[in-house]
Coordinates of C-alpha atoms in Angstrom, one line a residue:
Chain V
X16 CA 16.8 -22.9 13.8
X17 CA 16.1 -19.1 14.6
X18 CA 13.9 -18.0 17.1
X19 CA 12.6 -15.0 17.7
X20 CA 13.4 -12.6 20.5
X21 CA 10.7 -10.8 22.7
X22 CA 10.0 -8.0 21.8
X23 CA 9.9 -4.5 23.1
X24 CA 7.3 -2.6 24.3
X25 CA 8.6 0.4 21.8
X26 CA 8.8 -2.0 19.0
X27 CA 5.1 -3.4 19.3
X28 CA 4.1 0.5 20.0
X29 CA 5.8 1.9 16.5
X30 CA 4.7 -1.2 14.8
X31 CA 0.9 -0.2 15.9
X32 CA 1.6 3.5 15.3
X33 CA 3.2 2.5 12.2
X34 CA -0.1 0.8 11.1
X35 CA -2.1 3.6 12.6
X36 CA 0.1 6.2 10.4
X37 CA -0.5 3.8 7.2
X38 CA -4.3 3.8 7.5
X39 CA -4.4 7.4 7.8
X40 CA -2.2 7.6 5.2
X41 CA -4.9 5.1 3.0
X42 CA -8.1 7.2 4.1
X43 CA -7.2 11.3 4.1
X44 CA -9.5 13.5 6.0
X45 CA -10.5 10.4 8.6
X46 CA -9.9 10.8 12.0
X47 CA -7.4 7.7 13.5
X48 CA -6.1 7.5 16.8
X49 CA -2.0 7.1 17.5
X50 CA -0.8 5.2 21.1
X51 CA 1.0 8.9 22.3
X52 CA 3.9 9.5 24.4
X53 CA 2.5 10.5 27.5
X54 CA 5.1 12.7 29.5
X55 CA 6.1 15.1 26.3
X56 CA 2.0 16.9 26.5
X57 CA 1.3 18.9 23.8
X58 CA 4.2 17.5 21.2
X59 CA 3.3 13.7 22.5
X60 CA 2.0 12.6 19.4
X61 CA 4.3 14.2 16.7
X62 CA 7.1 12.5 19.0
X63 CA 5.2 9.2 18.2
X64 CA 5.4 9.9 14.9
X65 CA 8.7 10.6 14.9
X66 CA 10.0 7.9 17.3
X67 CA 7.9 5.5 14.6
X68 CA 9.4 6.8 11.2
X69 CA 12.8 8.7 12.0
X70 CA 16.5 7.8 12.4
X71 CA 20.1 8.5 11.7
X72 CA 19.3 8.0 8.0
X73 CA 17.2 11.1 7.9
X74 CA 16.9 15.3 8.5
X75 CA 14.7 17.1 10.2
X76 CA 13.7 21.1 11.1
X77 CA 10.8 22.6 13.0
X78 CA 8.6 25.3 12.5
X79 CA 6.9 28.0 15.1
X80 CA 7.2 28.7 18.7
X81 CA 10.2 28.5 20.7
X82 CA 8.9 25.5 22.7
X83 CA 10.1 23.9 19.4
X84 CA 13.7 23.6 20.1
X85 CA 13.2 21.3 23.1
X86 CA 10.7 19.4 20.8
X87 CA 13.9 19.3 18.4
X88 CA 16.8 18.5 21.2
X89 CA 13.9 15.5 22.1
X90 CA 13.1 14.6 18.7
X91 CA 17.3 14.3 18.0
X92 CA 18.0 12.5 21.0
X93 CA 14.9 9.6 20.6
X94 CA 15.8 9.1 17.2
X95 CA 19.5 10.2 16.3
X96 CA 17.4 11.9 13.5
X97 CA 20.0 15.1 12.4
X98 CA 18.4 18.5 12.3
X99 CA 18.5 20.1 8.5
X100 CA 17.1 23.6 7.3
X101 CA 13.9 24.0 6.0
X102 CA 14.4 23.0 2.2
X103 CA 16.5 19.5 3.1
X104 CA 14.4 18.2 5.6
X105 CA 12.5 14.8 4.8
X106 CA 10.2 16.0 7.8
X107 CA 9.4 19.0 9.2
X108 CA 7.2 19.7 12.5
X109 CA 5.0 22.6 12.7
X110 CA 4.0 23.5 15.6
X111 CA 0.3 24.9 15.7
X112 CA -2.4 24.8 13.2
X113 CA -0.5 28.1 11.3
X114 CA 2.4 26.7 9.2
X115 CA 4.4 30.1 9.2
X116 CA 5.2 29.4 5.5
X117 CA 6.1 25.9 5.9
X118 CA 4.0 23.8 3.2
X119 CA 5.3 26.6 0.4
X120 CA 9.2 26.2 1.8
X121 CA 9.3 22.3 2.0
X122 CA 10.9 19.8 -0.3
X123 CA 8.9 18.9 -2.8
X124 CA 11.1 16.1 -4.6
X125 CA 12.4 16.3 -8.0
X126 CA 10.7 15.3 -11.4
X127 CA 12.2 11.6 -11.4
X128 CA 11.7 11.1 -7.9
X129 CA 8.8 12.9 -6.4
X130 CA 8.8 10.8 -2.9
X131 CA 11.6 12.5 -2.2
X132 CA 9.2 15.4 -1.0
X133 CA 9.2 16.5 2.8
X134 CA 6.4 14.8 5.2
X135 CA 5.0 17.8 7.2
X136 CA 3.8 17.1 10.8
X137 CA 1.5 19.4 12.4
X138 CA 1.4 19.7 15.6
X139 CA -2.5 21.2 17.0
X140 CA -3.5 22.9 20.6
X141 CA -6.0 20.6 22.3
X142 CA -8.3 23.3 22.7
X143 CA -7.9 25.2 19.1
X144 CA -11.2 26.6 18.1
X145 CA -12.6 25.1 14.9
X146 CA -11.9 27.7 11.9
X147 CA -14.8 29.0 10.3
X148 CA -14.1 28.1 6.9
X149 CA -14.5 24.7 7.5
X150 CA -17.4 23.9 6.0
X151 CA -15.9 25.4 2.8
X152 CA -13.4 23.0 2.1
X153 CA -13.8 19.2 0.3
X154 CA -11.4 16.6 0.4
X155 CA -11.1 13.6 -3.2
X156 CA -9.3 11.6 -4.4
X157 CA -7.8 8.4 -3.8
X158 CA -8.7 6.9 -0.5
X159 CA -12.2 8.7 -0.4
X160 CA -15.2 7.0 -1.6
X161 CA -17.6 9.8 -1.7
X162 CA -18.0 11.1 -5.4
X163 CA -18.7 14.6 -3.8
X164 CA -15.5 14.4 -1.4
X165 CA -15.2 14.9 2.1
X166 CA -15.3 17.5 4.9
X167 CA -11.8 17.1 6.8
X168 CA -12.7 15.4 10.2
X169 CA -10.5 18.0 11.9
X170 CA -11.9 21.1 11.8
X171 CA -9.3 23.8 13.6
X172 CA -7.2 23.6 10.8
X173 CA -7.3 26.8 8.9
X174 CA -8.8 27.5 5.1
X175 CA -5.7 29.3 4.4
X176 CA -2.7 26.4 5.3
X177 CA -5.0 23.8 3.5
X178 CA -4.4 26.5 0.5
X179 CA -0.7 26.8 0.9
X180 CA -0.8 22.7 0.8
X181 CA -3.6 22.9 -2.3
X182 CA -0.3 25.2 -3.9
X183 CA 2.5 23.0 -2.8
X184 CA 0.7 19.9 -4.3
X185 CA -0.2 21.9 -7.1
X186 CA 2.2 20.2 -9.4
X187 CA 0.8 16.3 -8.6
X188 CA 3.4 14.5 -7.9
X189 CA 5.5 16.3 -6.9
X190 CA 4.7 18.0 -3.7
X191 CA 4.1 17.2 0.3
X192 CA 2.6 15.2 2.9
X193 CA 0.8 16.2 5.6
X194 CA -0.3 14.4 9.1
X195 CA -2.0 16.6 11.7
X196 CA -1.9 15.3 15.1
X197 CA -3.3 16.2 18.3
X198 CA -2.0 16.2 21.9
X199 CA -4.3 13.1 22.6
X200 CA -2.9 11.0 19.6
X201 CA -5.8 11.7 17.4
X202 CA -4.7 11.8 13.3
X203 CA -5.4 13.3 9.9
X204 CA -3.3 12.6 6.9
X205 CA -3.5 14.8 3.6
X206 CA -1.0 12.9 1.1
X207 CA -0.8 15.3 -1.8
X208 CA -3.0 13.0 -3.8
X209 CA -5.7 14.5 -2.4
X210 CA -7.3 17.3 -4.0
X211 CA -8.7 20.0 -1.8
X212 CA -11.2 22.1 -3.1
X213 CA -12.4 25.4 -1.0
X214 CA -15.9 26.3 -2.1
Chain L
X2 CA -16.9 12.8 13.3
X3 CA -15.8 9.6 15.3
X4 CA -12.3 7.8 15.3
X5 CA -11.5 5.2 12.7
X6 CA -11.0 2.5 14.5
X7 CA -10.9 -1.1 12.8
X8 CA -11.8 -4.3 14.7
X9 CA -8.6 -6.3 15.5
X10 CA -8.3 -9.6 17.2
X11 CA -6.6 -10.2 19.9
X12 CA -3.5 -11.7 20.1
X13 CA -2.7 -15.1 20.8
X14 CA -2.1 -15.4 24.5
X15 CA 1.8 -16.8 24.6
X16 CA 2.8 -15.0 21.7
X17 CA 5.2 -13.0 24.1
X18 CA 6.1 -15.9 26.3
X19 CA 6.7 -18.1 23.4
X20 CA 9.9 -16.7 22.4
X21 CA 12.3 -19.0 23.3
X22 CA 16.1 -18.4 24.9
X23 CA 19.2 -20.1 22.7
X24 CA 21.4 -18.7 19.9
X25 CA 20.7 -18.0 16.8
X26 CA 17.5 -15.6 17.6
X27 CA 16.6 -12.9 15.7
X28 CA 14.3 -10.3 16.5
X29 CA 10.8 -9.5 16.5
X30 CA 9.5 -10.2 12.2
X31 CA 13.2 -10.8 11.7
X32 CA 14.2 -7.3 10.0
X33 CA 16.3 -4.8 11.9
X34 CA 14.0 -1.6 13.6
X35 CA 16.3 0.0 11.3
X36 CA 15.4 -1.7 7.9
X37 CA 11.6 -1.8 9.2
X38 CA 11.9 2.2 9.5
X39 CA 13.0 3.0 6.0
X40 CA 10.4 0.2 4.6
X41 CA 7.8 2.2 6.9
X42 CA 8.8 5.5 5.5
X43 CA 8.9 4.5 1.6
X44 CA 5.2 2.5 1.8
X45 CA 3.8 5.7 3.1
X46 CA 5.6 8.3 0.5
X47 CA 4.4 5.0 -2.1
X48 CA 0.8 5.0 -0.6
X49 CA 0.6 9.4 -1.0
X50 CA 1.4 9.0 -4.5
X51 CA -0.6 6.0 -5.9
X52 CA 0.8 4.1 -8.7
X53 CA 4.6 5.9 -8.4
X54 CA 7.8 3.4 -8.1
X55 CA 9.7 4.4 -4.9
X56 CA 13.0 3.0 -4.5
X57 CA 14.3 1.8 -1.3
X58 CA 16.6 -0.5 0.3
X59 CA 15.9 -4.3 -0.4
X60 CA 17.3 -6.5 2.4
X61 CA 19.5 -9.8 2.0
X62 CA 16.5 -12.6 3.3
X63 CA 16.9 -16.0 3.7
X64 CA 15.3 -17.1 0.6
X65 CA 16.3 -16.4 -3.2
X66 CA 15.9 -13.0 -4.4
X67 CA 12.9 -13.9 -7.1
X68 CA 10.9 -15.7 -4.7
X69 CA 9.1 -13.4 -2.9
X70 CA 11.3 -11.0 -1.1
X71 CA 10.0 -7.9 -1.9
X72 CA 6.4 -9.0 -0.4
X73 CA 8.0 -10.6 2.7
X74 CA 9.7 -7.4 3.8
X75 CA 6.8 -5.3 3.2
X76 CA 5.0 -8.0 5.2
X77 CA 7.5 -8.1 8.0
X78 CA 7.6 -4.6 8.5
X79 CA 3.9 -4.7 8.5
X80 CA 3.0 -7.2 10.9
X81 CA 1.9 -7.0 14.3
X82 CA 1.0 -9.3 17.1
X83 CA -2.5 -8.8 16.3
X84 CA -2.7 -9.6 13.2
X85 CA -3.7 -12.7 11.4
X86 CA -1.6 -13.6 8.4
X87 CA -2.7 -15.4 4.8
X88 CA -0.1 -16.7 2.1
X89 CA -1.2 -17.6 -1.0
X90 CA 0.8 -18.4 -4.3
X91 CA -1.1 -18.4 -7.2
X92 CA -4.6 -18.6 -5.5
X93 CA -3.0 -21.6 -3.3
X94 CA -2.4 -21.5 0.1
X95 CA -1.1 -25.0 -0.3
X96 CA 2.1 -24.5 -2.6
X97 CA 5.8 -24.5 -1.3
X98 CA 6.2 -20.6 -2.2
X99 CA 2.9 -19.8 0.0
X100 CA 3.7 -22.6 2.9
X101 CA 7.6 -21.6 3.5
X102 CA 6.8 -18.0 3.6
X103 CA 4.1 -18.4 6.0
X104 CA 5.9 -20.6 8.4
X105 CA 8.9 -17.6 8.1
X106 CA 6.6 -15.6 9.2
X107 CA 5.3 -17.7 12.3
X108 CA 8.8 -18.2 13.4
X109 CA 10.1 -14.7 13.4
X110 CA 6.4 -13.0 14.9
X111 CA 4.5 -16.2 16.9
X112 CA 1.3 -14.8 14.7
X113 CA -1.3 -16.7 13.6
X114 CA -2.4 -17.5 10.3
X115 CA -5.5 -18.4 8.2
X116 CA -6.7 -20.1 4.7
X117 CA -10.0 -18.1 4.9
X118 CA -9.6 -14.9 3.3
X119 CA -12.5 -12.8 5.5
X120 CA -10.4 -13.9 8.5
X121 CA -7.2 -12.4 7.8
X122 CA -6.0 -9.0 8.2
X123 CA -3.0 -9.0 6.3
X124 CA -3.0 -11.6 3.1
X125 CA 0.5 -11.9 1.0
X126 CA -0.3 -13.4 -2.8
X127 CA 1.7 -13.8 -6.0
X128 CA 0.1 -13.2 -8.5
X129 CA -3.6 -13.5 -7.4
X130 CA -6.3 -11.7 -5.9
X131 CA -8.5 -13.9 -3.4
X132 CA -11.7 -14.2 -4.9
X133 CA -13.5 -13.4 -2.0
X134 CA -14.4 -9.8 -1.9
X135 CA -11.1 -7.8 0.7
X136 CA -13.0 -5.8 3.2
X137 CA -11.6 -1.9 4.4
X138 CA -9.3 -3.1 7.6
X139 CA -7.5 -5.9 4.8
X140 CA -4.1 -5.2 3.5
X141 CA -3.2 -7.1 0.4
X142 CA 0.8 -7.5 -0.6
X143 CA 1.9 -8.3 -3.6
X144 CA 4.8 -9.8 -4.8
X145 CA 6.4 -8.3 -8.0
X146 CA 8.7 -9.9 -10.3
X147 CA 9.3 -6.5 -12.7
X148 CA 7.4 -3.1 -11.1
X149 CA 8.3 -1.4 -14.2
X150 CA 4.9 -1.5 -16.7
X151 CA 7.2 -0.1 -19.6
X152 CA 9.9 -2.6 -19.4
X153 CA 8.4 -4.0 -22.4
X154 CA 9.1 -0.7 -24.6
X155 CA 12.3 0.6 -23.1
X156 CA 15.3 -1.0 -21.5
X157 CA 16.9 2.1 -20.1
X158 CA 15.7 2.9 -16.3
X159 CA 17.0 6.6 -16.8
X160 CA 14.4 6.8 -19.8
X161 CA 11.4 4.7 -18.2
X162 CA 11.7 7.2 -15.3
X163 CA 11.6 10.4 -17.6
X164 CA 8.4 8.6 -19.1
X165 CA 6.7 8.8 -16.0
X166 CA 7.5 11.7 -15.1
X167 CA 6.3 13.2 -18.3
X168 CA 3.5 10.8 -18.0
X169 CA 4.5 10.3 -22.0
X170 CA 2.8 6.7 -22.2
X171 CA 2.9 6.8 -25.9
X172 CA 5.1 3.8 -26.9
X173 CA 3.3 1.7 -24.5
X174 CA 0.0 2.4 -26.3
X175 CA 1.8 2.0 -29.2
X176 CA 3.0 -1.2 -28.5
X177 CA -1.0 -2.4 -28.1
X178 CA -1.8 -0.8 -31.1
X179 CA 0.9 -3.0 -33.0
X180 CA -0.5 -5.8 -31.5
X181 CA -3.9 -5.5 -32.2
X182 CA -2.9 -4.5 -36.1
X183 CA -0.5 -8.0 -36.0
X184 CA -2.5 -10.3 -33.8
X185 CA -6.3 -8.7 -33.7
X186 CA -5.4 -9.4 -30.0
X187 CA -4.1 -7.6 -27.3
X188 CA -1.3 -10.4 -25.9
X189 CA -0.3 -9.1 -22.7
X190 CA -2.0 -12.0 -20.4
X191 CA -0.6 -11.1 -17.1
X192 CA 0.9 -8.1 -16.0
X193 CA -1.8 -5.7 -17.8
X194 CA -0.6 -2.2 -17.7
X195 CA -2.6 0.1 -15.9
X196 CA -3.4 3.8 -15.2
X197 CA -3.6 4.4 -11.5
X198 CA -5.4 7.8 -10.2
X199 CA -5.4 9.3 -14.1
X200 CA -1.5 9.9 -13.9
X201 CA 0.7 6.8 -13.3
X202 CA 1.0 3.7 -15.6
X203 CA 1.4 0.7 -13.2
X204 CA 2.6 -2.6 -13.5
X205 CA 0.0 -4.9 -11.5
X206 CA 2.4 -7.8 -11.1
X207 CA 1.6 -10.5 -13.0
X208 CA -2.0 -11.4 -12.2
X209 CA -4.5 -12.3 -15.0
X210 CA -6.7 -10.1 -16.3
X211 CA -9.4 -11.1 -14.4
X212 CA -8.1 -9.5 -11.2
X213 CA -6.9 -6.2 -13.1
X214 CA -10.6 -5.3 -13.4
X215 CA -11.0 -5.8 -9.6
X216 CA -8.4 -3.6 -8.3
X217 CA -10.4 -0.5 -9.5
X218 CA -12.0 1.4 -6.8
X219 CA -10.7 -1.5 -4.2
X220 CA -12.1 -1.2 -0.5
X221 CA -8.6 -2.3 1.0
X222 CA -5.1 -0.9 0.8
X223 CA -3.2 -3.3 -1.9
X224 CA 0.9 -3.0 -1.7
X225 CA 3.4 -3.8 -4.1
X226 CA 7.1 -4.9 -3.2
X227 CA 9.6 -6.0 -5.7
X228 CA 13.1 -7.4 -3.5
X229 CA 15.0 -7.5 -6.7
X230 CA 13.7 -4.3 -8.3
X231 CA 14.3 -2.6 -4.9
X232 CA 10.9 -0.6 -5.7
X233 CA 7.6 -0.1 -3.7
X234 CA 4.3 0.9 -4.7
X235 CA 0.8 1.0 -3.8
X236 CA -3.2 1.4 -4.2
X237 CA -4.7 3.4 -1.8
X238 CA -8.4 1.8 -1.0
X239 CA -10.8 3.4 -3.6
X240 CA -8.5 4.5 -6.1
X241 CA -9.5 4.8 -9.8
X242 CA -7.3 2.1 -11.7
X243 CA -8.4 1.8 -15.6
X244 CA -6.7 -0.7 -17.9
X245 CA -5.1 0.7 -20.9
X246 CA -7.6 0.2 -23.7
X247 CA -9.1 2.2 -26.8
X248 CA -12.3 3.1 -27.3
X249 CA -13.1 0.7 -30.7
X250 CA -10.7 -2.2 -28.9
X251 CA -12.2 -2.4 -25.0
X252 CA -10.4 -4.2 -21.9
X253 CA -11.4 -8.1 -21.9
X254 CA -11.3 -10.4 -19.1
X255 CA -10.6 -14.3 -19.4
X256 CA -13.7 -15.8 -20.4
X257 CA -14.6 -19.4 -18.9
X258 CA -17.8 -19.6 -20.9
X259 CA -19.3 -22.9 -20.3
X260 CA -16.7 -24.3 -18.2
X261 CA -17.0 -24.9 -14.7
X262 CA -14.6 -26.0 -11.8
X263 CA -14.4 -29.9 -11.6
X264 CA -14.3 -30.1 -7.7
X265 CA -16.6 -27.0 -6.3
X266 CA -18.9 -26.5 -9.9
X267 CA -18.4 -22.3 -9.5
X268 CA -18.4 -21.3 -13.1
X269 CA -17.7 -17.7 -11.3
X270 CA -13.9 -17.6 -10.4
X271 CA -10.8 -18.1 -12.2
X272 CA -10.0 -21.4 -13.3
X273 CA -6.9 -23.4 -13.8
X274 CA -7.0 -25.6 -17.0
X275 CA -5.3 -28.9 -15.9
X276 CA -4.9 -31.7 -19.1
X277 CA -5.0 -35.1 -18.3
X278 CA -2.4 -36.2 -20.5
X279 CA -3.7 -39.7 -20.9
X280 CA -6.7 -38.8 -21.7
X281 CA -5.8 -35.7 -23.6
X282 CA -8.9 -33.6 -22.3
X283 CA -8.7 -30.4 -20.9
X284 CA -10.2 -30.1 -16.8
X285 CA -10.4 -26.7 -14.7
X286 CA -10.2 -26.2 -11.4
X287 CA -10.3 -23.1 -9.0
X288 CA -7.3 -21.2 -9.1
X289 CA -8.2 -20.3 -5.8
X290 CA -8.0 -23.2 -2.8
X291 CA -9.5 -21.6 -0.2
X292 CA -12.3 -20.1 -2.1
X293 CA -13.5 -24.0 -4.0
X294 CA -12.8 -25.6 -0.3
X295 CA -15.1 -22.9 0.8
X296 CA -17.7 -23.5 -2.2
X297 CA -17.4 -27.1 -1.4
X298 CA -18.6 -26.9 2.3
X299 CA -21.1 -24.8 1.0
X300 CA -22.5 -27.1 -0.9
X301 CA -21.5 -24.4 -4.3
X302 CA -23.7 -22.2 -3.3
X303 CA -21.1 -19.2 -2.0
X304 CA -21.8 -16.3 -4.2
X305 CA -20.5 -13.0 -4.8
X306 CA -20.3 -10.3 -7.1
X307 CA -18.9 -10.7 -10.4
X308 CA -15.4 -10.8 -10.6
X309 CA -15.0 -8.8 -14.4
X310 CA -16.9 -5.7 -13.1
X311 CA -19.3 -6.8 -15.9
X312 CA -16.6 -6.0 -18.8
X313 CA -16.7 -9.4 -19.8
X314 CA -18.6 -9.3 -23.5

């Protein structure tokens, strides 16, 4: 008769993350909370995420400021993730709330199978300031119950990236994923279900 | 605006200390971290573009593929030591399907489980819906025999997947239209195609029609796993999900007009009809145990809202 075998701290945190990343996921513009990896600071909960969802099974790249290639040495060695360019990458980590180009360079999948687009991870300062055309923008679609949509409950990310994800996801369904995380663990998902509108 | 954050239980106090020493363990919800990962990875591409068939990897598990594979690894590679699991076959949580699958479950995770729907966080059915209103922190599974809606038109996988991604639907309406002309009835019983988020046509596993109506605009998250199929999909919670139907020939639920369930009365839920062959009448019952028990102890007063959305003529 099998038993089962105690598990590991990590396997009860990415389980929990897991379930953390699949609400978001469920309900885009809401704000969830993620159990962070404390000594990495401001890339501690994209290395959650990545601890949670990557492996040797899948390719990788990162996007911004320098401090990104220790992110990606990290990243590599938690997860034995490989690193890929820009347009192979099933994930890609963007460091800051600017996506240098990122959304319009990722994978978008292919006609038959749109899944295989990239999952973008956003990486956000802890003290960004919020953008000011944030009350401008509403969030629909599936996941949101409002008729009139949503603001996004994060509000430092900038008009123009949610409008280089509105043009990535232009071509429903094929497109990308977005999750924006902050250094504290908080969460914000934008599947490309959801239709952003900038008013 | 403030964190999401969902009340959860806690866990049962030797769930950790339970786990017992000997051979022949296996680890924690019995999948691999590695299998669990690429499950993880596919339900969330699956849950960003409702209604859309993502393949993955379907795992060897120790029951026969057919019988509920694809919902236990979705299930496994759910579950947490938090959580508090329902298994229900049919509406039963009584049934050998329901019972072996949620004593698997025990085994490999030490969680604990439930009959009463409000109670549990994560419920696994084939084929039904609980009857009980799900609430926003519920996940619903499903298990799917066939996740491909237009199966029924088109043998070829290379073709079906063209069709969806042309969303070119035709031959499926078609193929109602035909029966309406032959029958005057629209014969698909279970397994009612439907249009998820105005773009995918989705296969709702086979649950009668009296559940299709109440996936639409859902508060919980409902997943879809076939083992065989190797496919994934899923409903977000408030998606849009419309049964294929014309405008001179509308959607219909079963109707259990003037019939009522022999043990609890409710003349509101889905009923089983049960003939007792030497009598030759027909009886019903509640397709759904937990829900008459409930009813029962209630004395059949247990209410809530109607399960057709209304459609019912």
């Amino acid at each position: 008769m099998p038993t089962r075998m105690p598990p590991s701290n990590r396997i009860i945190r990415d389980q929990r993350n897991f379930r953390v990343l699949l609400q978001a996921m469920s309900r885009p513009g809401r704000l969830f909370r993620l159990e962070a990896l404390q000594p990495f600071g401001a890339h501690a909960a994209a290395l959650a995420v990545a601890q949670c969802l990557l492996d040797h099974e899948v390719g990788f790249s990162t996007v911004g400021r320098e401090s990104t290639e220790s992110f990606a040495a990290a990243v590599a060695a938690a997860t034995g993730a490989r690193k890929a360019g820009l347009p192979e990458a099933d994930f890609v980590f963007v460091a800051g709330p600017d996506g240098h180009g990122a959304a319009g360079a990722a994978r978008r999948g292919s006609i038959d199978y749109p899944d295989a687009g990239a999952t973008l991870v956003y990486s956000l300062d802890a003290q960004a300031a919020r953008d000011p055309g944030h009350f401008r923008i509403r969030l629909s679609g599936p996941g949101i119950p409002e008729e009139d949509g949503i603001a996004p409950a994060m509000r430092e990310i900038p008009a123009a990236e949610l409008q280089a994800l509105q043009t990535a996801n232009a071509d429903y369904p094929l497109g990308i994923d977005a999750l924006f995380v902050r250094p504290n663990g908080e969460l914000m998902a934008l599947p490309r279900s959801t239709r952003i509108r900038l008013r | 605006m403030s964190t999401v954050v969902h009340p959860t239980p806690a866990p049962p106090a030797d769930w950790r200390a339970s786990c017992a020493p000997g051979h022949g363990r296996t680890s924690f919800a019995f999948l691999d971290e590695g299998a669990k990962r690429e499950i993880r990875r596919r339900m969330l591409k699956a849950v960003a573009i409702p209604g859309c068939q993502v393949p993955f990897g379907s795992r060897e598990m120790p029951i026969a593929r057919g019988w509920g594979t694809g919902g236990l690894q979705l299930t496994l590679a759910l579950i947490g030591p938090e959580d508090v699991l329902k298994v229900i076959d049919q509406g039963a949580d009584d049934s050998v399907n329901a019972v072996s699958i949620r004593r698997f479950v025990t085994r490999v995770t030490g969680v604990r489980t439930t009959t009463d729907t409000p109670a549990a966080t994560l419920i696994q059915t084939r084929h039904r819906v609980p009857e009980e209103p799900l609430r926003p922190h519920q996940i619903l599974v499903f298990q799917v025999p066939i996740p491909e809606p237009l199966r029924l038109v088109e043998p070829s996988e290379v073709e079906t997947r063209r069709m969806h991604a042309e969303a070119d639907y035709s031959r499926m309406w078609l193929y109602l239209y035909e029966d309406i002309v032959t029958y005057g009835e629209i014969t698909i019983g279970a397994r009612y195609p439907v249009l998820v988020n105005r773009r995918h046509l989705m296969d709702p596993s086979p649950i009668p029609r009296w559940d299709v109506a109440r996936l639409n605009r859902n508060p919980a998250l409902m997943l879809f796993c076939a083992g065989r199929e190797k496919r994934i999909y899923a409903l977000p919670p408030h998606t849009l999900v419309e049964p294929l139907e014309f405008e001179d020939f509308g959607f219909r639920t079963e109707s259990f007009a003037g019939r009522r369930c022999m043990h609890c009365g409710s003349t509101q839920s889905f009923l089983d009809e049960i003939i007792a062959e030497a009598a030759g009448r027909r009886r019903y019952a509640c397709s759904d145990s937990a829900f008459c028990q409930k009813t029962r102890k209630a004395g059949g007063g247990l209410t809530h809202r109607p399960a057709d959305g209304g459609r019912t003529p």
